[in-house]
XYZ file of C-alpha atoms in Angstrom:
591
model
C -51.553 -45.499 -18.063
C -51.909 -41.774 -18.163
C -48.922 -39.651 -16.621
C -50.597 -37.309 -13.964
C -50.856 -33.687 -13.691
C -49.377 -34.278 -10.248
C -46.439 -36.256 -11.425
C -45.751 -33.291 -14.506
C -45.486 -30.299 -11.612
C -43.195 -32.658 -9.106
C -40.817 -33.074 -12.850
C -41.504 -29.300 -13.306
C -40.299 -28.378 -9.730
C -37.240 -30.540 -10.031
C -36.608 -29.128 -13.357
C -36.432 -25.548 -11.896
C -34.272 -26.699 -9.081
C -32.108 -28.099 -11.627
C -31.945 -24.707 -13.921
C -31.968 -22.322 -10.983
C -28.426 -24.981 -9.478
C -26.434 -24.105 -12.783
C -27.554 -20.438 -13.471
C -27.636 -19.001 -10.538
C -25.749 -21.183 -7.247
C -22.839 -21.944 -9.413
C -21.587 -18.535 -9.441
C -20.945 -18.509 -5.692
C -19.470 -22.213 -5.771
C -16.244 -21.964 -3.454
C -12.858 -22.313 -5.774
C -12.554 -25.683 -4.045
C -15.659 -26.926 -5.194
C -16.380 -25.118 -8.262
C -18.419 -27.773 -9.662
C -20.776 -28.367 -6.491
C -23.732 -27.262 -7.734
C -23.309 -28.598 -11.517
C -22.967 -32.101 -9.399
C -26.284 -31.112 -7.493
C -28.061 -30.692 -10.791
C -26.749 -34.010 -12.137
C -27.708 -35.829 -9.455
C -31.506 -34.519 -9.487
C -31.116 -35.110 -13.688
C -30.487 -38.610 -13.444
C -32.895 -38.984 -10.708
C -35.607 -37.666 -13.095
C -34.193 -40.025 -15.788
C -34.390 -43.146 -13.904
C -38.233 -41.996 -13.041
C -38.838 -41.301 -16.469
C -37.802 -44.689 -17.707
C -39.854 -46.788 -15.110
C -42.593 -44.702 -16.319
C -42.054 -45.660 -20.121
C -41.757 -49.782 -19.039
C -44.853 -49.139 -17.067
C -46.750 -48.427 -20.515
C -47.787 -51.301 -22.934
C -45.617 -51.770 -26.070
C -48.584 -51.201 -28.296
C -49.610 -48.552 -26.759
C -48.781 -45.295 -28.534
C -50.487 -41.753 -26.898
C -49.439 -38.697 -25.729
C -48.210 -40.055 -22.337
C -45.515 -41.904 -24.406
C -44.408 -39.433 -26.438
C -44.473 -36.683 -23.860
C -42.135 -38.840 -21.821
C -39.481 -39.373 -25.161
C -39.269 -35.729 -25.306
C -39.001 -35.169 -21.988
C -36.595 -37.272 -21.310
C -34.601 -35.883 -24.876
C -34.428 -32.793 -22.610
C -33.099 -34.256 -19.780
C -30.297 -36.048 -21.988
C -29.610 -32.668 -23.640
C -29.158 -30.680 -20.132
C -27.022 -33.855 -18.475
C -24.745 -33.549 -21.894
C -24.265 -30.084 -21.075
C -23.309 -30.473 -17.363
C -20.908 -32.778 -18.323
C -19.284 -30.719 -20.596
C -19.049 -28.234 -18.401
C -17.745 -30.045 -15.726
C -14.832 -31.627 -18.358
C -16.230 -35.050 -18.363
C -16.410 -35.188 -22.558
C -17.002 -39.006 -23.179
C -20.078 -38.948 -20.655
C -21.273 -35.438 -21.995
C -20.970 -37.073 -25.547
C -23.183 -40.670 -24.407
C -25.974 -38.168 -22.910
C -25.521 -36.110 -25.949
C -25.860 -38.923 -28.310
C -28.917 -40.501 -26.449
C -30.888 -37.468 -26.889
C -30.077 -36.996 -30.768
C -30.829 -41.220 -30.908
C -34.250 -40.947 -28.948
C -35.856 -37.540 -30.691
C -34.230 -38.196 -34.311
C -38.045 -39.512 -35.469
C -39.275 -36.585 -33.562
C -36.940 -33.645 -34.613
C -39.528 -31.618 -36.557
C -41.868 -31.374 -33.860
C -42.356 -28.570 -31.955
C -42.162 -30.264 -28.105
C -38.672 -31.206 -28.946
C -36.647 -29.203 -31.356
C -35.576 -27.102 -29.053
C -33.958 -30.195 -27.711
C -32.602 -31.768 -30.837
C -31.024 -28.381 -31.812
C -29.555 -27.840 -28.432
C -28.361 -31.632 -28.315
C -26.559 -30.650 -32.139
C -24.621 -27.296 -30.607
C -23.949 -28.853 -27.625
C -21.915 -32.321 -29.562
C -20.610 -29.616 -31.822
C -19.019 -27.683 -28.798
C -17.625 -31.114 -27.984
C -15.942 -32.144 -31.058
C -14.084 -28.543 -30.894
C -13.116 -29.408 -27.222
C -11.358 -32.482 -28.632
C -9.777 -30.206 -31.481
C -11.533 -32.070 -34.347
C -12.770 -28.943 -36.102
C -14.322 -30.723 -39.263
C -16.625 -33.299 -37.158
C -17.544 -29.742 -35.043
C -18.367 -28.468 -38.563
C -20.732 -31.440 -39.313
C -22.883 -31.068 -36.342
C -23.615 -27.396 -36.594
C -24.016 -28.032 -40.074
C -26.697 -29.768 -39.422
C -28.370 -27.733 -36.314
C -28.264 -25.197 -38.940
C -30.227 -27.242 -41.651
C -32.946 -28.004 -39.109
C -33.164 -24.504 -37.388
C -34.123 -23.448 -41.529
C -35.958 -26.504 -42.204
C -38.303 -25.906 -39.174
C -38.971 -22.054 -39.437
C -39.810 -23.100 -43.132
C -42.638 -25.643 -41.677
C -44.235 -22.529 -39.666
C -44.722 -24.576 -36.963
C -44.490 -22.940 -33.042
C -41.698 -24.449 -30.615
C -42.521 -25.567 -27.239
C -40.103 -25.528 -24.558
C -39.706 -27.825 -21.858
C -42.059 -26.077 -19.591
C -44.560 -25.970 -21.856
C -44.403 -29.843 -21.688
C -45.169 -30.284 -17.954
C -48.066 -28.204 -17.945
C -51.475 -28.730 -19.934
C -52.027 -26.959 -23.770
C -53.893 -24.090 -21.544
C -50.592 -23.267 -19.453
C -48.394 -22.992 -22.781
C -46.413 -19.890 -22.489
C -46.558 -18.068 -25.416
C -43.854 -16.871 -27.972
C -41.055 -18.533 -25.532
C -40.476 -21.426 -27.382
C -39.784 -18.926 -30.127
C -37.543 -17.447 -28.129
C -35.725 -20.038 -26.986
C -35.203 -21.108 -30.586
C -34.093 -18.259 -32.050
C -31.411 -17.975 -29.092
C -30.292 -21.564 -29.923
C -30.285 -20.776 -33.579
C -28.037 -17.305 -32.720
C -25.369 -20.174 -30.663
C -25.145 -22.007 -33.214
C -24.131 -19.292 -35.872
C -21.566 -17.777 -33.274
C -19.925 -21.844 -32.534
C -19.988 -22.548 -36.581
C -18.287 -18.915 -37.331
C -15.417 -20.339 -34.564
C -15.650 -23.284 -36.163
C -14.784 -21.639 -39.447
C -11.956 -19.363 -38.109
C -10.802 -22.281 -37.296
C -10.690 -24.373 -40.565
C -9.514 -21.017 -42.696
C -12.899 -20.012 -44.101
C -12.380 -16.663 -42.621
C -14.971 -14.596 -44.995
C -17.446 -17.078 -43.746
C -16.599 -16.657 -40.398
C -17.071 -13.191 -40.479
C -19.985 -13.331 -42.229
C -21.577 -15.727 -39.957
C -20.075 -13.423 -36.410
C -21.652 -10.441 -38.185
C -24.938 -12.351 -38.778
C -24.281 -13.857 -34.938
C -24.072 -9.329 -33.518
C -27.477 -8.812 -35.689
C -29.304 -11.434 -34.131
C -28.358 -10.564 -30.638
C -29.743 -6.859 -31.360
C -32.788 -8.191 -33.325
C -34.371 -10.454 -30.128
C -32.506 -7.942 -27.692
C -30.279 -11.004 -25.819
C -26.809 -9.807 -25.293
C -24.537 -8.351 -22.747
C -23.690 -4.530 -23.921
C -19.987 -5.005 -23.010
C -19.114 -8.354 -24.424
C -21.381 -7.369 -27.686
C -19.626 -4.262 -28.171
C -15.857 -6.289 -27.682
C -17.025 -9.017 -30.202
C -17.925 -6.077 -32.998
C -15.017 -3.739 -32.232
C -12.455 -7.540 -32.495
C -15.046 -8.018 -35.986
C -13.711 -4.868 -37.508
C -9.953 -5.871 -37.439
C -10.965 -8.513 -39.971
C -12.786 -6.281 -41.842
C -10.033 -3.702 -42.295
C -7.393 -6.593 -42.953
C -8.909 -7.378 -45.942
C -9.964 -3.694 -47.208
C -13.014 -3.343 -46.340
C -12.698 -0.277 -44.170
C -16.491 0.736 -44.915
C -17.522 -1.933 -42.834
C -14.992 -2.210 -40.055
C -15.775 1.623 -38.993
C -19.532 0.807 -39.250
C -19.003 -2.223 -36.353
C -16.444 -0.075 -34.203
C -18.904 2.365 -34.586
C -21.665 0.037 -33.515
C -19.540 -1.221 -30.745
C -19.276 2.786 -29.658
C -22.560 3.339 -29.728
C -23.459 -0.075 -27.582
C -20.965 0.950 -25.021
C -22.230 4.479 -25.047
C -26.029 3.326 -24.385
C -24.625 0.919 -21.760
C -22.525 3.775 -19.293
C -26.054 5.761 -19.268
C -27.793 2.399 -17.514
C -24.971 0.626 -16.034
C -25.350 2.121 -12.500
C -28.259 1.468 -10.440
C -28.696 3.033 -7.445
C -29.496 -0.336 -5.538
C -25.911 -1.097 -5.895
C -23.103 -1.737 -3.272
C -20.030 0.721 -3.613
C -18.716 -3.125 -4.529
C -20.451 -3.947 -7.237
C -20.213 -0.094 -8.962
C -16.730 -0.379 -8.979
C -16.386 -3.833 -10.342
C -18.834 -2.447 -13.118
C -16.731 0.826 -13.694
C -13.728 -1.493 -13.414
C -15.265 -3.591 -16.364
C -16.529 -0.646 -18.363
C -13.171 1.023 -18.650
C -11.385 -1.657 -19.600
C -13.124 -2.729 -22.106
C -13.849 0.995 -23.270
C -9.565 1.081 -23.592
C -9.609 -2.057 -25.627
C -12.679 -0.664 -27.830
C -10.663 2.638 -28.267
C -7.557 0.837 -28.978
C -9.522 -1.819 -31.554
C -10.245 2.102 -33.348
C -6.458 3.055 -33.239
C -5.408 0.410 -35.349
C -8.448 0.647 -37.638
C -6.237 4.382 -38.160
C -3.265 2.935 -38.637
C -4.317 -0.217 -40.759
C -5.608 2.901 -42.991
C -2.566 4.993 -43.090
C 0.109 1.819 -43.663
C -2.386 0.699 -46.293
C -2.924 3.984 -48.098
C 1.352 3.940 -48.155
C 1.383 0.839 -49.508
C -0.266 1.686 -52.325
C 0.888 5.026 -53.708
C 4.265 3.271 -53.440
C 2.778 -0.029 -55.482
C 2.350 0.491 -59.014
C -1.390 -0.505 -59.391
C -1.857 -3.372 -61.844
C -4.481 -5.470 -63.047
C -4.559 -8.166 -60.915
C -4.869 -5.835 -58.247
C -7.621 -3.886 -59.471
C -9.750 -6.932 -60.053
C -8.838 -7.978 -55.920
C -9.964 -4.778 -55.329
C -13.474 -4.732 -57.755
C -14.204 -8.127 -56.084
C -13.946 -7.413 -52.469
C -16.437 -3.913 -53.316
C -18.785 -6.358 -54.784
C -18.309 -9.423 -52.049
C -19.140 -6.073 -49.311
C -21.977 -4.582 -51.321
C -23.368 -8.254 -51.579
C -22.762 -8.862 -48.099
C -24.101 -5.272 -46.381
C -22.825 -6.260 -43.032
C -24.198 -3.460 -41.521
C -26.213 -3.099 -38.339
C -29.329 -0.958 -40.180
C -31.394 -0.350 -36.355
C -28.657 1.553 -35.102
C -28.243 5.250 -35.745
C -24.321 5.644 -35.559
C -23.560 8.145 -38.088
C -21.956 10.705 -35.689
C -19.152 8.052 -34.483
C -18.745 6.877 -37.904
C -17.549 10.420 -38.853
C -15.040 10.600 -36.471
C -12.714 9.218 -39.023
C -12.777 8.605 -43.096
C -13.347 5.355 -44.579
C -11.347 6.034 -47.807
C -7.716 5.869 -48.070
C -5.239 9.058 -47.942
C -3.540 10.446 -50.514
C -1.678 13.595 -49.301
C -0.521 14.946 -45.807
C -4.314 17.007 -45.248
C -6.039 13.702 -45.764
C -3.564 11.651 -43.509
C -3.404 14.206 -40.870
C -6.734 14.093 -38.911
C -6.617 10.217 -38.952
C -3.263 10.465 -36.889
C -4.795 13.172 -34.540
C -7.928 10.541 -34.175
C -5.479 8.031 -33.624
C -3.570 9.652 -30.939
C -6.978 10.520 -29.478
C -8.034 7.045 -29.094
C -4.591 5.510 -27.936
C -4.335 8.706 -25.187
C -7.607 7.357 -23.487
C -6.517 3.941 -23.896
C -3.453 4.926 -21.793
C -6.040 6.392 -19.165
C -6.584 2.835 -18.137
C -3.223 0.601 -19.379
C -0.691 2.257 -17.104
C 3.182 1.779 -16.586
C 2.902 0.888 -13.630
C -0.717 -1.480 -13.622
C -0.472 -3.154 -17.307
C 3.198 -2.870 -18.566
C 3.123 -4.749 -21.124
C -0.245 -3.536 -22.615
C 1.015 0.290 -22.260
C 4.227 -0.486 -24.101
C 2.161 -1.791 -27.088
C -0.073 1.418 -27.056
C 3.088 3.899 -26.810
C 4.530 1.758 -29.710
C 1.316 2.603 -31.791
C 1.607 5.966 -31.290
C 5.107 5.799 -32.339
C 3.788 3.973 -34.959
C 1.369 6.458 -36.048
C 4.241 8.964 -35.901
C 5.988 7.165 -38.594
C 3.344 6.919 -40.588
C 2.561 10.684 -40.912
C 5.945 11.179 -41.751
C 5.709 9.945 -44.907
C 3.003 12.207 -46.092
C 4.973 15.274 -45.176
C 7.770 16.444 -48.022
C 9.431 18.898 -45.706
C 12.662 17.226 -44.552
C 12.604 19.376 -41.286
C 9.114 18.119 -40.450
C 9.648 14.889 -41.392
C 12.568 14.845 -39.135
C 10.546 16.113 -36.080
C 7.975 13.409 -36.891
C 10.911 10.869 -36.294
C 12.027 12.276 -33.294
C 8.499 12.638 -31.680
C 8.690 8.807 -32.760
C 12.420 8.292 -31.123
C 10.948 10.138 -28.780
C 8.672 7.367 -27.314
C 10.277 4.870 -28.152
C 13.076 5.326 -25.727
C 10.494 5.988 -23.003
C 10.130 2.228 -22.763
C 13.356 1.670 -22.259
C 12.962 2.330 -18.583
C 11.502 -0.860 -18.889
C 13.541 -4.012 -17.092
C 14.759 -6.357 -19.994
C 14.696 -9.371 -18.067
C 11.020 -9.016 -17.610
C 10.318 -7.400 -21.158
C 12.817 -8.863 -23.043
C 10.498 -9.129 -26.507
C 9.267 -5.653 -26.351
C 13.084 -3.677 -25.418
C 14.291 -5.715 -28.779
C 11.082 -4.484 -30.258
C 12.019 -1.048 -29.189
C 15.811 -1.338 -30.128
C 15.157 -2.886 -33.675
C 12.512 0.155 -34.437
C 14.475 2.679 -32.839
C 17.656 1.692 -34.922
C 15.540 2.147 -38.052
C 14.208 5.503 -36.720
C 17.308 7.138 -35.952
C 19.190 5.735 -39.447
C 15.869 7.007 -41.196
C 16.761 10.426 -39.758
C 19.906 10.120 -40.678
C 19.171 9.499 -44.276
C 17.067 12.270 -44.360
C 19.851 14.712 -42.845
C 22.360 13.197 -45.302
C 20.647 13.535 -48.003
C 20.333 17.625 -46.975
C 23.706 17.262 -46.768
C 24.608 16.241 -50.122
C 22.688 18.909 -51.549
C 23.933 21.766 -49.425
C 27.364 20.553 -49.856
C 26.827 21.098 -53.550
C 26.049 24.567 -52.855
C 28.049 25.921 -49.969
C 29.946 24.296 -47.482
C 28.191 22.852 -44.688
C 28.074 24.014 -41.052
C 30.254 21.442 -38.932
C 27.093 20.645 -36.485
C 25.172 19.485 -39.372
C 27.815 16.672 -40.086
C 27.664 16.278 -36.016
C 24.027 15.645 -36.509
C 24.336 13.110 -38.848
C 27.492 11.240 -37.261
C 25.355 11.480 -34.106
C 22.642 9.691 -35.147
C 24.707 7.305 -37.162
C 26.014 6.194 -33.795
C 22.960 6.411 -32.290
C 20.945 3.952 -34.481
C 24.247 1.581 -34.415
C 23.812 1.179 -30.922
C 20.268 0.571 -31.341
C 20.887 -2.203 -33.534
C 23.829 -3.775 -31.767
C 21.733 -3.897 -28.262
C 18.958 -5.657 -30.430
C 21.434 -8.368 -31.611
C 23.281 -8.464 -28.244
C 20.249 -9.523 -26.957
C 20.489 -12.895 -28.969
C 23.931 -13.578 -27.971
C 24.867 -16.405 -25.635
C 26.645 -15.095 -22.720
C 29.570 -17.107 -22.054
C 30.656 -17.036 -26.037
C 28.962 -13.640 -26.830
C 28.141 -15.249 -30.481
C 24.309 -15.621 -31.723
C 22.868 -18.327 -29.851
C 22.489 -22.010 -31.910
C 18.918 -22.619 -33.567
C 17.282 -19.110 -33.110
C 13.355 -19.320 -35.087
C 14.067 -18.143 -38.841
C 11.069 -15.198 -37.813
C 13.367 -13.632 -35.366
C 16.734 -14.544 -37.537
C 15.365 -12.503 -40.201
C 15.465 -8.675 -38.524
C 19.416 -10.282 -36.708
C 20.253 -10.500 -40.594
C 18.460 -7.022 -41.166
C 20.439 -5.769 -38.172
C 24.003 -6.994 -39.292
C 23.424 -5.312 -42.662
C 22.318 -1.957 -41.345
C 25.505 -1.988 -38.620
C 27.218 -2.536 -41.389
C 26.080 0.506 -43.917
C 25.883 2.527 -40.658
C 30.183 2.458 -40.334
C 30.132 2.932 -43.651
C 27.985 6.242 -43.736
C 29.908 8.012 -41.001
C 31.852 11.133 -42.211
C 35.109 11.740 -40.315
C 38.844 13.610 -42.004
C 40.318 11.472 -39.916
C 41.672 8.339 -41.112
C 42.119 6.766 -38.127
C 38.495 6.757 -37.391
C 37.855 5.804 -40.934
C 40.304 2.750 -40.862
C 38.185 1.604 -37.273
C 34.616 2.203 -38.945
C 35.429 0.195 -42.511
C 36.618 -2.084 -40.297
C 33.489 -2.644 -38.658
C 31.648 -2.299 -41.954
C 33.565 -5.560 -42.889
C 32.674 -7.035 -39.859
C 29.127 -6.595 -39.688
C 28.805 -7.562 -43.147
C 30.871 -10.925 -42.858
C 28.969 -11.439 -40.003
C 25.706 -10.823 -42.185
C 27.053 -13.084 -45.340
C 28.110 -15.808 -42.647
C 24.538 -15.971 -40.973
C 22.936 -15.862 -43.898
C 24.922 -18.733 -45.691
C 24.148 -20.911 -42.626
C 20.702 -20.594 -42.635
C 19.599 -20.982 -46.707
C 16.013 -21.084 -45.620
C 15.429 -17.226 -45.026
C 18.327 -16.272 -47.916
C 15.426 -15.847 -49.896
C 14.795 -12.514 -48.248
C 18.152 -11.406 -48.632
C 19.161 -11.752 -52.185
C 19.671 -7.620 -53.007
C 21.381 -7.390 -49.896
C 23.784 -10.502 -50.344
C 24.382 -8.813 -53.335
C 25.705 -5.939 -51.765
C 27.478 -7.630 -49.078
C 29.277 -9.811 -51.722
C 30.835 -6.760 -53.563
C 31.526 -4.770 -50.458
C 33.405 -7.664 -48.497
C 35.567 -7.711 -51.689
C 36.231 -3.679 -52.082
C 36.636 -3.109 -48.174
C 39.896 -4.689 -47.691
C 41.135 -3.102 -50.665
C 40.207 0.189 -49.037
C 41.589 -0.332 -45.444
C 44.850 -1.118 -47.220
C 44.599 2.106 -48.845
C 44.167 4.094 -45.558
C 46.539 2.551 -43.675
C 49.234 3.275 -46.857
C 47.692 6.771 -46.847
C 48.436 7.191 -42.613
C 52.171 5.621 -42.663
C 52.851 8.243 -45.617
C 50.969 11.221 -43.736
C 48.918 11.939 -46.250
């Protein structure tokens, strides 16, 4: 028996009823049937299925022709797709049986052209299943192997059919679309392994294999401009984490330069006033996250470039650094069709060194994090806007530290004070993590400023005697960053004992311990004649560090951290008494 050319085109029109239920009439499924039309397409699979079979017992044992094997491998197909539904639909152990069915039937098969589109869909597909089910190294195996026989096959030279080009005769083959087809199954299953990687910790893999996932897409032109440019501009963070700041401005670039290409085609004038504001909508969005993926590119390259004219260089360090030049030389992750040269030199990729090298990466930053703001508002995306103001405070800071002028460096601060307390308008019962965010950073501002002020102090005092609103400045922001503080630890304080709450995380007990220690230096730093006011703030010098020494002997596992400051604490618990004593003798006598 000899399958017809009547009973291929009934299979073919079925098959395009099935593809055209699941790609296209699923998107208007109503939310209480969102699966309608994935249950459509089932039922019409296993229709075809059941057909196919009866087909196969129809034909002799010993008979092996094309009819046979054009029914295995359609059939492989129809396994592969029904897999896929069901994984879809959240029905795993019957997605993996259809799954496993196809790999059993085509495994003799897998090199041929008619069905390795199938196989290698069959191999993503199980591999997207075993990461559903959280079993990350079984994911690993199967892409592993869709992989190996994605290489293997282009190596043979052969020419992949697709489904299609089964039902019709070798006239009606379409031409260069099983290519296609492969090469956008192949680009899945680099973009599912790189997950897969992430996942396990092989993060320079990962990337590798995401970057390799972005070239693909541009190389056989299949990707959406908005979600490609996201996925390069979220690439670039781990790019810049690990210095290689070369190649994470080259993909925010690239992302740019996709998103740029995409607002000049985006509207069509067929549209509905509808649909070109749900396209704007999507546009600017993702244009505020792509600007703000660019901000902390900046100020990744300003904290790093800090960190190490404060480090002494050695070594060790050097050889990190020789080894990740020659892992990103090796690697050229770069995107070598697109001409993005005038968005990479919108900022430097080499670190700063002095306040003219640091300064026009903070202007690019604030740049990037005021259009940001254009879209994350107070009022529409709280929480979002908070974190961009706190960059720019951020940014703030960091410029500070470039600049040697005490005066300037103050003003810096301030500007930095300066929005931070803006978000304090915000409710803490709603934002409670980002107002002790804001209190913790603006008690370090404020006592930063303070240390720069009293360090003028000491100097001037030396020379002359100091104006009396210079020692208000200081005493004012003393108090100012106290309060800072104490709201921050307030915050962790049970209400009905107002003590620190039983079993807080050791990640948030550590900046309570940092807190208590500042408070404490804080009293200690305030200058007052009186000794009345200096008896009250050693007292609360004591108490804040008790408090400190207390927490921290109750909670050994994040001493570590504290050892110069226990220290400290130690001695100062033991002189501080001493000295109250001494100003209380000193008041009684009048003296």
């Amino acid at each position: 028996m000899i399958i017809s050319k009547e009973q291929l085109s009934d299979y073919k029109e079925k098959y395009e009823e099935v593809e055209n239920l699941v790609e296209v009439d699923s998107k208007h499924d109503p939310q209480t049937e969102p699966f309608r039309s994935h249950y459509k397409a089932m039922d019409i699979l296993v229709e075809m299925q059941h057909n196919l079979k009866n087909l196969l017992n129809d034909l002799p044992d010993d008979e092996v022709h094309e009819s046979r094997r054009l029914l295995l491998y359609i059939l492989g197909y129809l396994y592969k797709d029904s897999g896929r539904i069901c994984l879809w639909t959240q029905e795993l152990a019957s997605g993996e049986t259809y799954l496993l069915k196809c790999i059993e039937l085509l495994e003799p098969y897998k090199m041929n052209p008619e069905c390795v589109n199938a196989y290698l869909g069959a191999l993503n597909q199980i591999g997207i299943l075993w990461s559903n089910r959280n079993d990350a190294p079984k994911s690993r195996e199967y892409l592993e192997q869709a992989d190996k026989l994605y290489k293997d096959f282009k190596a043979s030279s052969k020419v992949p059919f697709t489904i299609y080009d089964l039902f019709g005769s070798k006239d009606e083959i379409e031409q260069g679309k099983g290519v296609n087809t492969l090469e956008q199954t192949y680009t899945l299953t680099l973009y599912y392994l790189a997950q897969i990687l992430g996942v396990l910790g092989d993060l320079h893999l990962s990337a590798s294999l995401c970057h390799r996932t972005l070239q693909r897409q541009l190389e056989f032109n299949d990707y959406e401009h908005v979600d490609w440019a996201l996925n390069a501009a979220t690439l670039s963070q781990y790019f810049f984490q690990n210095d290689r700041n070369t190649e994470s401005r080259h993909h925010l670039a690239a992302a740019s330069y996709i998103m740029g290409k995409y607002e000049s085609q985006m509207l069509q004038p067929e549209m509905s006033e509808d649909e070109r504001s749900a396209v704007l909508e999507v546009f600017n969005h993702r244009s505020a996250d792509i600007n703000r993926c660019w901000a902390k590119y900046g100020l990744n390259l300003l904290a790093e470039s800090k960190n190490r004219l404060m480090r002494d260089d050695d070594g060790d360090g050097l050889q990190i650094q020789k080894d990740i030049q020659k892992i990103a030389l090796n690697e050229q992750c770069k995107f070598e069709s697109l001409d993005i040269g005038a968005f990479e030199d919108v900022i430097t990729d080499q670190y700063a060194l002095m306040y003219d090298d640091a300064k026009p990466i903070f202007l690019a930053i604030q740049n990037w994090l005021n259009k940001a703001k254009e879209y994350y508002t107070l009022d529409s995306e709280a929480s979002e806007y908070a974190k961009i103001v706190q960059d720019q405070a951020s940014a703030y800071k960091c410029l500070a530290f470039y600049d040697f002028d005490d005066g300037n460096r103050c003003k810096l601060h301030k500007r930095q004070a300066d929005l931070l307390e803006s978000l304090l308008t915000m409710n803490p019962t709603y934002y409670l993590n980002i107002c002790r965010e804001v209190w913790f950073e603006l008690g370090s501002t404020y006592s930063t400023m303070m240390d720069i002020k009293l360090e003028a102090f000491e100097k001037l005092k030396i020379q002359e005697n100091p104006r009396p609103h210079v020692l208000n400045k200081i005493n004012l922001l003393c108090q100012k960053s106290i309060k800072k503080f104490q709201e921050f630890i307030e915050s962790y304080n049970d209400k009905d004992t107002n003590e620190l709450k039983k079993n807080i995380p050791s990640d948030e007990l550590q900046p309570i311990l940092f807190a208590y220690f500042q408070v404490g230096r804080l009293y200690y730093k305030i200058i007052t004649p009186d000794k009345k006011s200096q008896v009250a703030n050693v007292t609360n010098c004591l108490k804040y560090y008790t408090m400190f020494m207390k927490t921290n002997d109750e909670n050994k596992e994040i001493a570590e951290h504290f050892k110069q400051e226990y220290s400290v604490c130690r001695e100062m618990v033991e002189l501080l008494p001493l000295k109250i004593m001494k100003l209380r003798s000193e008041i009684e006598r009048g003296t």
